[in-house]
PDB file of C-alpha atoms in Angstrom:
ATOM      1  CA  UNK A   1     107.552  59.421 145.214  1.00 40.00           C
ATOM      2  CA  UNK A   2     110.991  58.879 143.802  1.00 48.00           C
ATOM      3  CA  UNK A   3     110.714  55.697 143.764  1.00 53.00           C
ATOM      4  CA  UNK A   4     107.611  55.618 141.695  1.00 52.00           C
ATOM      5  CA  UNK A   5     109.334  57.561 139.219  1.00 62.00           C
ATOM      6  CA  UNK A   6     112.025  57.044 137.405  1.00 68.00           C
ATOM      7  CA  UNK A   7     114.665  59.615 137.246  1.00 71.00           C
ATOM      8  CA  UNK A   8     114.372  59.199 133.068  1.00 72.00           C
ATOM      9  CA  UNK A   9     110.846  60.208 133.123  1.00 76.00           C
ATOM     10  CA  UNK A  10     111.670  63.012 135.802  1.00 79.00           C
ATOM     11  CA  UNK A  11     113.464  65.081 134.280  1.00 83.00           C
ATOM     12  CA  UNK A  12     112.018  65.255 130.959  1.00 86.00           C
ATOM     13  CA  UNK A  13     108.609  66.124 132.953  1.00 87.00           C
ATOM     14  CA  UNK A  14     110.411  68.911 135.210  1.00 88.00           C
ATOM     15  CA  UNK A  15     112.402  70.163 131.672  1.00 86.00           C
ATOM     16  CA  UNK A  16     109.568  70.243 129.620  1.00 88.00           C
ATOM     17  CA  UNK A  17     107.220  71.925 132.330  1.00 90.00           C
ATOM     18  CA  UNK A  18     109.912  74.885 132.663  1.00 89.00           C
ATOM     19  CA  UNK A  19     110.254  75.047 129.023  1.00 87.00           C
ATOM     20  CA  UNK A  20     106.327  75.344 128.921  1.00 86.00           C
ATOM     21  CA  UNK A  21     106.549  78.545 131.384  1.00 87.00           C
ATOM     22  CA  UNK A  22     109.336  79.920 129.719  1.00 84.00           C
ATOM     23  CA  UNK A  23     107.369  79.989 126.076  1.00 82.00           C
ATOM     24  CA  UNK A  24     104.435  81.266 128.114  1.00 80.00           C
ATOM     25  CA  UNK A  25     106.353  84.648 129.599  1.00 82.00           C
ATOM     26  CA  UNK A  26     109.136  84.726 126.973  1.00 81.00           C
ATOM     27  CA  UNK A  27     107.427  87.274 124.372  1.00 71.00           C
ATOM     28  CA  UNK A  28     109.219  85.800 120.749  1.00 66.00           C
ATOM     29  CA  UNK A  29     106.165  86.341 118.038  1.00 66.00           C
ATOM     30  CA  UNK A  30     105.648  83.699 115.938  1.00 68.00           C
ATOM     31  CA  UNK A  31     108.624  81.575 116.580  1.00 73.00           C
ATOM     32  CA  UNK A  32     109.496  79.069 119.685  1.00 77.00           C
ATOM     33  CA  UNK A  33     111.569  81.786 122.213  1.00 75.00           C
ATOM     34  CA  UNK A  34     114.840  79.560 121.820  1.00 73.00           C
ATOM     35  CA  UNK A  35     114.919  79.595 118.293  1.00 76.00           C
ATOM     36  CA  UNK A  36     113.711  83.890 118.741  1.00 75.00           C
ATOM     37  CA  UNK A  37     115.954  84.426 121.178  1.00 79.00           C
ATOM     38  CA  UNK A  38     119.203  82.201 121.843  1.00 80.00           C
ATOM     39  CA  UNK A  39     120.069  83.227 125.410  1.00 86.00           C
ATOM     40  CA  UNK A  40     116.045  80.700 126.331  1.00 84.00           C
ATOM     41  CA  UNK A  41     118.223  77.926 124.642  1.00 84.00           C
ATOM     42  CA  UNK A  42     121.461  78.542 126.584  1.00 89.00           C
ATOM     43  CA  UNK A  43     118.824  78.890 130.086  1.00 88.00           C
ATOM     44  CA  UNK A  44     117.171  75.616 128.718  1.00 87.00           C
ATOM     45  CA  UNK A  45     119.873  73.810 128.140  1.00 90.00           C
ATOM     46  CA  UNK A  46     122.063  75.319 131.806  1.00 92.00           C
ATOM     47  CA  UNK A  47     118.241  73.786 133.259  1.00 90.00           C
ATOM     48  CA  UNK A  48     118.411  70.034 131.792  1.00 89.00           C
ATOM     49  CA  UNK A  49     122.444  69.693 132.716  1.00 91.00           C
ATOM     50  CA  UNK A  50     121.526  71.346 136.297  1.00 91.00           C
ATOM     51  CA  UNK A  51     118.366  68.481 136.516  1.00 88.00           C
ATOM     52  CA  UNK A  52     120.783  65.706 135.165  1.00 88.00           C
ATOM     53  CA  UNK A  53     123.106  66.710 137.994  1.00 89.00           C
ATOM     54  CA  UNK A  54     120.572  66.724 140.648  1.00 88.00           C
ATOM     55  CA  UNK A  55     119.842  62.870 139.434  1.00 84.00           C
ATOM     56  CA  UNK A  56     122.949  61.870 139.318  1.00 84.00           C
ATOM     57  CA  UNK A  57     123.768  63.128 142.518  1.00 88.00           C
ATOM     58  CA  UNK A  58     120.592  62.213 144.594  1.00 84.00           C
ATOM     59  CA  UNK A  59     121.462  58.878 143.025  1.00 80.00           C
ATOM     60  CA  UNK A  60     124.827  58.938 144.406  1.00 82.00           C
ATOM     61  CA  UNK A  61     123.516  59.579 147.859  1.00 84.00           C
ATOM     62  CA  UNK A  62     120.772  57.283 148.128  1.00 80.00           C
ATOM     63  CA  UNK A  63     123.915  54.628 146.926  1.00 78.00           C
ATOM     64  CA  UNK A  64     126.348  55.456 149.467  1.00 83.00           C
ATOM     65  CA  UNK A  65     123.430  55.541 151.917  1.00 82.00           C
ATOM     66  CA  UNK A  66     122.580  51.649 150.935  1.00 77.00           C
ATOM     67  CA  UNK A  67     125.783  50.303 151.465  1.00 78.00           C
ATOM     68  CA  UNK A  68     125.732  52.492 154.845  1.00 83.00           C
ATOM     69  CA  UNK A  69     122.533  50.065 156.060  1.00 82.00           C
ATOM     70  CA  UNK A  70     123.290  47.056 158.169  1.00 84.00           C
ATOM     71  CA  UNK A  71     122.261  43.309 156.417  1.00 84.00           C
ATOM     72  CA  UNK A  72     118.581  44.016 157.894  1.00 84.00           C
ATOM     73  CA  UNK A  73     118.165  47.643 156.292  1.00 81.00           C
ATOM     74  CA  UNK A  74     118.884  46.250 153.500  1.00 80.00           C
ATOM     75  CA  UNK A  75     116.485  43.710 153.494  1.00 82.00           C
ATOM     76  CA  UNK A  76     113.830  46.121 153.995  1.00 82.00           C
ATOM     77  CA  UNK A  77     115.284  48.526 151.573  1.00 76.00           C
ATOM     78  CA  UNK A  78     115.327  46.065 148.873  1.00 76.00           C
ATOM     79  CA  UNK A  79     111.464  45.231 150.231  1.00 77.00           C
ATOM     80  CA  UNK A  80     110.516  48.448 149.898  1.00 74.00           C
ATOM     81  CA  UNK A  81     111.333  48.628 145.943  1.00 68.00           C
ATOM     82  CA  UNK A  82     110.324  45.085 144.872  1.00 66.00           C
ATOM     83  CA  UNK A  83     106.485  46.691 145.624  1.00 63.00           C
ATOM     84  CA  UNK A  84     107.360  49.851 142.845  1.00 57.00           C
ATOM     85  CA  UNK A  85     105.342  49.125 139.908  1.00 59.00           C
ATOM     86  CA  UNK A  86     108.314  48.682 137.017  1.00 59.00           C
ATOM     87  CA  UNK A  87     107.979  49.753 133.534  1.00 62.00           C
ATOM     88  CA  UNK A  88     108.719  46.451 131.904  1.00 69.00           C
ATOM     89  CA  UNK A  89     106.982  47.162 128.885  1.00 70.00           C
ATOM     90  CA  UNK A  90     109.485  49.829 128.180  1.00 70.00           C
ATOM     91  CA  UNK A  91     112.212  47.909 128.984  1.00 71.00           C
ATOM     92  CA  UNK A  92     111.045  45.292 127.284  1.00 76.00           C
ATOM     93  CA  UNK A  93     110.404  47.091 124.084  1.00 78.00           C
ATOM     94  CA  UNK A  94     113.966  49.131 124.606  1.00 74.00           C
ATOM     95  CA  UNK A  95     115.080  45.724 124.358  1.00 76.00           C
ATOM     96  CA  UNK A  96     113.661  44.567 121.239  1.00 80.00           C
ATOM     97  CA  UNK A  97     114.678  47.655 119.326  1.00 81.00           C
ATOM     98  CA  UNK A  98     118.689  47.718 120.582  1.00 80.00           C
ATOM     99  CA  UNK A  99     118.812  43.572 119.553  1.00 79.00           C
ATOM    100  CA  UNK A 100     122.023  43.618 122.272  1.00 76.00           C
ATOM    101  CA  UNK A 101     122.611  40.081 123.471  1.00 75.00           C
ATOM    102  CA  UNK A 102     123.038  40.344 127.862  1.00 74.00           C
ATOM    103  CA  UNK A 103     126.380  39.697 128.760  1.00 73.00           C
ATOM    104  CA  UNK A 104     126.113  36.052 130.142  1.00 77.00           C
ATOM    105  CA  UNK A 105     125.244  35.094 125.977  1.00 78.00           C
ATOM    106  CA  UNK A 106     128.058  36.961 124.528  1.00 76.00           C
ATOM    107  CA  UNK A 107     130.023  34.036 124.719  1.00 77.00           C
ATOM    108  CA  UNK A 108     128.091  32.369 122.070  1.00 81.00           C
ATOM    109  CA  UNK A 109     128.545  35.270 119.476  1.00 81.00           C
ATOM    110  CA  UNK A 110     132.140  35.885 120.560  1.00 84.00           C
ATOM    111  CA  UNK A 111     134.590  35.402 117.020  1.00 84.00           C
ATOM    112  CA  UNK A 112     138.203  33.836 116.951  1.00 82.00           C
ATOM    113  CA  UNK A 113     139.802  37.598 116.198  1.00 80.00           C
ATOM    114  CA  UNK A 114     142.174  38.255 119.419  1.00 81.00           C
ATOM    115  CA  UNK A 115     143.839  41.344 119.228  1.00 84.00           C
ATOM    116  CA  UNK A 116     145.946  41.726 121.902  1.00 84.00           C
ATOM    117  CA  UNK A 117     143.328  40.134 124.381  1.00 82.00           C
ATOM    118  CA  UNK A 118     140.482  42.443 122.667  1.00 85.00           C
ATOM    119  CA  UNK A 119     138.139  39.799 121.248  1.00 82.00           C
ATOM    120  CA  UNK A 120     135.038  41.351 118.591  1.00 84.00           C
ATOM    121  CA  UNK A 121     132.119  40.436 119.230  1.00 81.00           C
ATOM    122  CA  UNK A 122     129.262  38.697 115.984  1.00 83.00           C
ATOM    123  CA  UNK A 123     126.317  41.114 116.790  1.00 81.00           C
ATOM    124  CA  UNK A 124     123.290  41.987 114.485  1.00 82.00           C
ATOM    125  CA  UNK A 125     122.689  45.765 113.414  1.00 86.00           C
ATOM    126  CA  UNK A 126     120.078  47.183 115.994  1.00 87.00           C
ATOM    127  CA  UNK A 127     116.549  46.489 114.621  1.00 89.00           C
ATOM    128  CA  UNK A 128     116.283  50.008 115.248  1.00 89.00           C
ATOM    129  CA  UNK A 129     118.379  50.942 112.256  1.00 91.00           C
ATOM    130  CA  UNK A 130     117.140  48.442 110.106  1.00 92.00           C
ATOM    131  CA  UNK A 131     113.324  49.437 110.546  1.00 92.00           C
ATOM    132  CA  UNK A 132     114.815  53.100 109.894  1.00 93.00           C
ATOM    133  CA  UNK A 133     116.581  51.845 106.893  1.00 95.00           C
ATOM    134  CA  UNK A 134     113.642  50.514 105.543  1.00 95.00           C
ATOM    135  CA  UNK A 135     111.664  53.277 106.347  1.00 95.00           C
ATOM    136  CA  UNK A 136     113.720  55.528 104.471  1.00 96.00           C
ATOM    137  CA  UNK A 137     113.463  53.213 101.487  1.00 97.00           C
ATOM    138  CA  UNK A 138     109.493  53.542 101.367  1.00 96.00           C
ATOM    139  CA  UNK A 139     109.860  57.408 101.719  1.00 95.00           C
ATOM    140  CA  UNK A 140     112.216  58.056  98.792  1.00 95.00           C
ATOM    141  CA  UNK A 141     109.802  55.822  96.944  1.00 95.00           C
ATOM    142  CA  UNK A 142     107.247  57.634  97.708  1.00 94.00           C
ATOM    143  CA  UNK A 143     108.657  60.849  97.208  1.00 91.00           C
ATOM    144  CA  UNK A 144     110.117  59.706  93.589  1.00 92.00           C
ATOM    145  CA  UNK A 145     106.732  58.965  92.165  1.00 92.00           C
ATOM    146  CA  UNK A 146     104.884  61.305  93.938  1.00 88.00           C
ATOM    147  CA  UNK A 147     107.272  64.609  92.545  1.00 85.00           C
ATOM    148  CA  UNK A 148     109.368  63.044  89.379  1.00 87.00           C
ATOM    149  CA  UNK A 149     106.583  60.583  88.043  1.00 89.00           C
ATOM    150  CA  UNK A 150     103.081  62.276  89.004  1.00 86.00           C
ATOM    151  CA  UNK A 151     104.862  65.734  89.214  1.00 84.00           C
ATOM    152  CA  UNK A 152     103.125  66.555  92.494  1.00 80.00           C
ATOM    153  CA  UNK A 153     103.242  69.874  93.914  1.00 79.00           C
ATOM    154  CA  UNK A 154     107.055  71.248  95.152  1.00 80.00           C
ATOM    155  CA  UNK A 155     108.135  73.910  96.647  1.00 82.00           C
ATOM    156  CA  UNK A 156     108.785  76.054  93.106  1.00 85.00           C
ATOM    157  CA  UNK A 157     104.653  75.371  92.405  1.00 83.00           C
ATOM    158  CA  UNK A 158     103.957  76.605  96.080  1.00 84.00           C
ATOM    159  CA  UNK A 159     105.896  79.864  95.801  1.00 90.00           C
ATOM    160  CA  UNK A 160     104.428  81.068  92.394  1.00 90.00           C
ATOM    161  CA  UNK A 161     100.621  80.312  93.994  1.00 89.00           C
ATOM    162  CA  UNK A 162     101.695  82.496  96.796  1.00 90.00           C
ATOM    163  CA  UNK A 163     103.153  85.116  94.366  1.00 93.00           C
ATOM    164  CA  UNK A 164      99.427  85.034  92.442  1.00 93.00           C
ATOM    165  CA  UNK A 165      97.578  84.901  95.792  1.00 92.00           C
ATOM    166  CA  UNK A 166      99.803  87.777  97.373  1.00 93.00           C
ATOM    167  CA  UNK A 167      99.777  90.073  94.140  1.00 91.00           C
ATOM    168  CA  UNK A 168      95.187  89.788  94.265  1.00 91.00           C
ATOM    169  CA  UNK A 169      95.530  90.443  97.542  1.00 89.00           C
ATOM    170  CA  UNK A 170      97.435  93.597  96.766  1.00 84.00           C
ATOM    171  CA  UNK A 171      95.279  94.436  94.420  1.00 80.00           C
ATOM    172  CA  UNK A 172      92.315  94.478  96.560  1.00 82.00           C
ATOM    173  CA  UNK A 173      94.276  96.125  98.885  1.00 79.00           C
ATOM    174  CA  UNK A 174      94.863  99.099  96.870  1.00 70.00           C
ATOM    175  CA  UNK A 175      91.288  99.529  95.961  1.00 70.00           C
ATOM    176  CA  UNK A 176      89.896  99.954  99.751  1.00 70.00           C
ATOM    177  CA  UNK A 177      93.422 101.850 100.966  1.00 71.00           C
ATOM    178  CA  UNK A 178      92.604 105.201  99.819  1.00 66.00           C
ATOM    179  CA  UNK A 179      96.212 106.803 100.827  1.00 71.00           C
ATOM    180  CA  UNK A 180      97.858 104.430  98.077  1.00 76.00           C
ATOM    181  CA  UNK A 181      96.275 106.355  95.102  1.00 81.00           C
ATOM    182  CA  UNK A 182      98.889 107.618  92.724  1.00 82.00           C
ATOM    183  CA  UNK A 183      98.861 109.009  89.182  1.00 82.00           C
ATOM    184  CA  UNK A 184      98.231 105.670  87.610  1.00 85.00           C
ATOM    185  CA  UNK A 185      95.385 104.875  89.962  1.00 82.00           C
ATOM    186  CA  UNK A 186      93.190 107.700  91.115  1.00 87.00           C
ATOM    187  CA  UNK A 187      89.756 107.467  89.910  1.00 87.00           C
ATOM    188  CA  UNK A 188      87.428 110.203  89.518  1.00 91.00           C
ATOM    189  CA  UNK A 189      85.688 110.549  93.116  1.00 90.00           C
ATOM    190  CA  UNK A 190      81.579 111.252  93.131  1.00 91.00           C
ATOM    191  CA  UNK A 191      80.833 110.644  96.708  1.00 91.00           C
ATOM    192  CA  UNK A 192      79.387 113.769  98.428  1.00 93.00           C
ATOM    193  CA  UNK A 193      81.434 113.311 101.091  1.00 92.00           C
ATOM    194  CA  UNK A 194      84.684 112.888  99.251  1.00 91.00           C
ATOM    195  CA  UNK A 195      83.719 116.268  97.080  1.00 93.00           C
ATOM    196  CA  UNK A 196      83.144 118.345 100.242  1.00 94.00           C
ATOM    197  CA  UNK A 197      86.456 116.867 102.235  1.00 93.00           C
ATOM    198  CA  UNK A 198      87.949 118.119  98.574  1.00 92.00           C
ATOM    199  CA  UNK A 199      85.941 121.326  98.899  1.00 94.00           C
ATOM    200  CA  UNK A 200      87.177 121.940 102.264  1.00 94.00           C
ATOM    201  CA  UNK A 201      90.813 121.751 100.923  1.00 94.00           C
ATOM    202  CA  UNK A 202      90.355 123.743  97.574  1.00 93.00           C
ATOM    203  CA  UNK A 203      88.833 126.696 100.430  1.00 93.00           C
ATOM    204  CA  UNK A 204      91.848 126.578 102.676  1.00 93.00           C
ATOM    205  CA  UNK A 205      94.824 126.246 100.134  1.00 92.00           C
ATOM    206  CA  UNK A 206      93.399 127.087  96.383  1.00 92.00           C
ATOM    207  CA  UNK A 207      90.974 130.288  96.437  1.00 91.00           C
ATOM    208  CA  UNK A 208      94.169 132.363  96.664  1.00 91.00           C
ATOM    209  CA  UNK A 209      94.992 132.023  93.072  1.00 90.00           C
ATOM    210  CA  UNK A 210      91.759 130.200  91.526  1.00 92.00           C
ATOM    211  CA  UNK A 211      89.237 132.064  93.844  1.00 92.00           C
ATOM    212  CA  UNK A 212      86.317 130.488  95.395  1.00 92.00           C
ATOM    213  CA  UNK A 213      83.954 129.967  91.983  1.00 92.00           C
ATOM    214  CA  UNK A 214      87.107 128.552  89.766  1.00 91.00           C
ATOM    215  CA  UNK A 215      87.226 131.464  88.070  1.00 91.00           C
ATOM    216  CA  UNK A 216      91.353 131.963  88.419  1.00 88.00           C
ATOM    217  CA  UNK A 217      93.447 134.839  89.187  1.00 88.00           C
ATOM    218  CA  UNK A 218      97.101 134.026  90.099  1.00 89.00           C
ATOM    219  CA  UNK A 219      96.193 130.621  88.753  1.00 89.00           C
ATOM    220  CA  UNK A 220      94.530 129.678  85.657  1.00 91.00           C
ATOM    221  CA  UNK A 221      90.614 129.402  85.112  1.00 91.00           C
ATOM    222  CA  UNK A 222      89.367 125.949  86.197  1.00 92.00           C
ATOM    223  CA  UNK A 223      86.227 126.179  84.818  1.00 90.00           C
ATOM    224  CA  UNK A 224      87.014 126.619  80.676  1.00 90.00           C
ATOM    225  CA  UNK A 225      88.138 123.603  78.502  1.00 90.00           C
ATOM    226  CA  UNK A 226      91.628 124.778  78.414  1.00 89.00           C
ATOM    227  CA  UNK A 227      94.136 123.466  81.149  1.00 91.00           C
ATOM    228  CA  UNK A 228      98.091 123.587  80.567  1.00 89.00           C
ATOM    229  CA  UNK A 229      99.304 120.615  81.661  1.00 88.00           C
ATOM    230  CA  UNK A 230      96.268 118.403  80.706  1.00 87.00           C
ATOM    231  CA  UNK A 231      92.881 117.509  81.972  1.00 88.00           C
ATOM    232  CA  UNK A 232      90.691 114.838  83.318  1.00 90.00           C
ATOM    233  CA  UNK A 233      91.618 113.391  87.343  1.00 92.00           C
ATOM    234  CA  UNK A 234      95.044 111.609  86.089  1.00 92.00           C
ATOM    235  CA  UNK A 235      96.278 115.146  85.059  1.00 92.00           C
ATOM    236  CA  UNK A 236      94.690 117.633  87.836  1.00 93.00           C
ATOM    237  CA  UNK A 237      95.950 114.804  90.634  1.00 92.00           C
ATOM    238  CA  UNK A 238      99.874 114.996  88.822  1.00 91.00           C
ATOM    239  CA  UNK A 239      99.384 118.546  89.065  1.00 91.00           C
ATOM    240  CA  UNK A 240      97.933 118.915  92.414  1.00 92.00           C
ATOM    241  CA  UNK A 241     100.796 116.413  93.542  1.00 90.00           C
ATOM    242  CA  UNK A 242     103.777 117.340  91.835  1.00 90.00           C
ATOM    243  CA  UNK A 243     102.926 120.973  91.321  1.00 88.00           C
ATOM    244  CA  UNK A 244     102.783 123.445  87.986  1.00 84.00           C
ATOM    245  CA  UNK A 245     105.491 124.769  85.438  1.00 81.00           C
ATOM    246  CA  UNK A 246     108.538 125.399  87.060  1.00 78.00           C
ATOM    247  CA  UNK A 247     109.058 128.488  88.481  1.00 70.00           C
ATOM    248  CA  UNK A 248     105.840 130.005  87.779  1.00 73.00           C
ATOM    249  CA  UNK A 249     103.474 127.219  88.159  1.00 77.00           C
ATOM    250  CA  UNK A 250     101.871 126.031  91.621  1.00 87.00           C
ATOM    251  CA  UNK A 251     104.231 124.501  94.008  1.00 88.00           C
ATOM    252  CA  UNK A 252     103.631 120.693  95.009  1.00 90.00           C
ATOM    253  CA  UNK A 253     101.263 119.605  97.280  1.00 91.00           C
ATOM    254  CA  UNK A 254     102.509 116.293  98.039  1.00 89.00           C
ATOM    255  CA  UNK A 255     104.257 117.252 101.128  1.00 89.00           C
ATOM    256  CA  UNK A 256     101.141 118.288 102.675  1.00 90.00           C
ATOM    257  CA  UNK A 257      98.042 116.455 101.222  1.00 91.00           C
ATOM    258  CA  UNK A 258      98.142 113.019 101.453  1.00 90.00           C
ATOM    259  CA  UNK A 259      97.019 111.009  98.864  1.00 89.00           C
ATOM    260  CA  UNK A 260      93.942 110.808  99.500  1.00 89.00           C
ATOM    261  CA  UNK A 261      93.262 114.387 100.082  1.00 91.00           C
ATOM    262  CA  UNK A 262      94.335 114.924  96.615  1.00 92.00           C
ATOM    263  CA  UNK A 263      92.290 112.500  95.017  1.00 91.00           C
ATOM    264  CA  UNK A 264      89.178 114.285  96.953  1.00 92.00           C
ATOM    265  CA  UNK A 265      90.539 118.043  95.888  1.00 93.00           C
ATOM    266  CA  UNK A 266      91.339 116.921  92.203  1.00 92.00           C
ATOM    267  CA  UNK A 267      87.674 115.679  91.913  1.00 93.00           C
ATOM    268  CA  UNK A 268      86.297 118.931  93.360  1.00 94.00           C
ATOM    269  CA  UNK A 269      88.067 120.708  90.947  1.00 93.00           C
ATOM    270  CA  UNK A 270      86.418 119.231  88.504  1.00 92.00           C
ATOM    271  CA  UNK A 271      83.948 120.187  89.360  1.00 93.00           C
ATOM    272  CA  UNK A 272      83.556 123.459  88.127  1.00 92.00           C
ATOM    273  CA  UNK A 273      84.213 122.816  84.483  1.00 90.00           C
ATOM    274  CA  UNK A 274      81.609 124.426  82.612  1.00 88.00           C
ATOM    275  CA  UNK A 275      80.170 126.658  85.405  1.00 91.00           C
ATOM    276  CA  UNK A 276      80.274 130.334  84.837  1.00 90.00           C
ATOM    277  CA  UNK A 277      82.945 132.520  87.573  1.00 90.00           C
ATOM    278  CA  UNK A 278      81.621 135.717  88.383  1.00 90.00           C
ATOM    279  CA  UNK A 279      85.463 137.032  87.037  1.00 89.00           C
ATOM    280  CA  UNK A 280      86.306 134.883  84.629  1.00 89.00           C
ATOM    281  CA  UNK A 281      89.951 134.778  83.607  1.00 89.00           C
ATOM    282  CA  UNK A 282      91.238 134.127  79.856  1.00 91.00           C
ATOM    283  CA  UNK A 283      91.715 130.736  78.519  1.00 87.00           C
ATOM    284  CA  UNK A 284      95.580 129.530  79.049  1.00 87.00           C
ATOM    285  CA  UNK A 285      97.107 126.442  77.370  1.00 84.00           C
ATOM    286  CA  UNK A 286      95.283 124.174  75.530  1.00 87.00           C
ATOM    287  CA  UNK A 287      91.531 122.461  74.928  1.00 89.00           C
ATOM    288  CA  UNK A 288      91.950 119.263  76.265  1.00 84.00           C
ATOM    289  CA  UNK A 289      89.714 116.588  74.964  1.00 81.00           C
ATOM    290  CA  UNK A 290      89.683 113.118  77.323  1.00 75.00           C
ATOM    291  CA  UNK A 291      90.551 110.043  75.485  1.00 68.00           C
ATOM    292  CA  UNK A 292      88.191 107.228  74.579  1.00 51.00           C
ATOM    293  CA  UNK A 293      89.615 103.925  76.547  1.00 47.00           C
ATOM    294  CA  UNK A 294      89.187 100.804  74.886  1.00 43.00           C
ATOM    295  CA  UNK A 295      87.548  97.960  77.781  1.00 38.00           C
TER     296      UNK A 295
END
């Protein structure tokens, strides 16, 4: 089977097999493991010089082997590999591309310079390079009129799409992600199920100072047209959030409601503006009177 094969085509197979396997149980995210992780590249690289090895010295053996054969092993050796299929059109092609004249023709490129014995040799740049060459001519063409004539899209042009593609997205975001509410964007909530989460709040933390109808007590009356620090769900949720006047005001909730929660207990609140509290307590601050916004 080795001779089938040759040793060039081995070992990128075996390497590229064991890099394969290594990408598969190698956990790195998004990126190739050897780029993720440095010590896969040091492994893959230890792998390929231990493969070369290997070639190099099975190739040794099976040499010092040959010349161990008598005249008549030989012959049957040399049998043996004049039926392996060759790869001529790679050679062939390997051929075309490096443009090297074989060694019996150098003498007709050889030039007069003798340096010391050391004679130069006339030989052609590899067709290799010049197709590359050329090849690298067409692309900057290319690329000149297809960014500095037509002003095709760069890089600059593909970052500020992503900017205004990334800043909608956020924006939808923030309109289904209730826990990202702030002062600036709660919105008065009218879902039954939001007002009795916010019911359920006002019962466990609030009657203690605004009683169970709104009526007040420690706290102010919620359920006149006169609040302190302003009304309307912008002003209750500030409030509610970052608590009352300080020292005798109502401590911040922020540390213990989420978001959310006091969006839901800021709309329950107002709720009870313009009911009537079995204990109504006086009027404190200010009538506050919601301004008109302009669409």
């Amino acid at each position: 089977m080795r001779n089938l094969i040759p040793s060039w085509v081995r070992v990128p197979i075996v390497f590229f097999i064991i890099f394969g396997l290594v990408e598969y149980f190698v956990d790195s995210g998004d990126k190739p493991a050897f780029i993720e992780q440095p010590i896969v590249l040091l492994f893959l690289l230890l792998v390929l010089l231990v493969l070369i090895a290997i070639e190099a010295i099975v190739a040794s053996v099976d040499n010092i082997l040959y010349h161990s054969l008598d005249e008549e092993g030989k012959a049957r050796y040399d049998a043996k590999r004049s039926k392996v299929p060759e790869f001529k059109w790679i050679k062939n092609t390997y051929k075309k591309l490096v443009g090297a004249r074989p060694i019996k023709e150098e003498h007709e490129i050889i030039l007069d310079h003798n340096y010391d014995g050391i004679k130069e040799l006339d030989n052609n740049l590899p067709p290799w390079w010049i197709y590359s060459f050329y090849i690298s001519i067409i692309f900057a063409a290319v690329y000149l009129l297809r960014f500095h004539v037509f002003n095709g899209e760069n890089q600059y042009s593909e970052l500020e799409t992503e900017y205004a593609e990334a800043k909608i997205a956020i924006e939808n975001y923030k309109k289904t992600a209730k826990d990202l509410v702030d002062f600036n964007t709660v919105e008065l909530l009218t879902e039954a199920s939001d007002l009795k989460a916010g019911q359920t709040i006002f019962e466990t933390n609030c009657v203690a100072c605004h009683k169970a109808d709104g009526g007040g007590g420690i706290g102010p009356n919620l359920t006149d047209e006169n609040w302190i620090l302003g009304g309307g769900i912008k002003n209750v949720f500030k409030t509610v959030s970052e608590g009352g006047r300080d020292g005798k005001g109502m401590i911040a909730w922020k540390q213990s409601l989420k978001p959310a929660e006091i969006a839901q207990v800021s709309s329950y609140v107002l709720q009870f503006q313009g009911t009537t509290p079995a204990e109504p307590k006086a009027a404190e601050g200010d009538i506050w009177v919601e301004e008109a916004t302009n669409e």
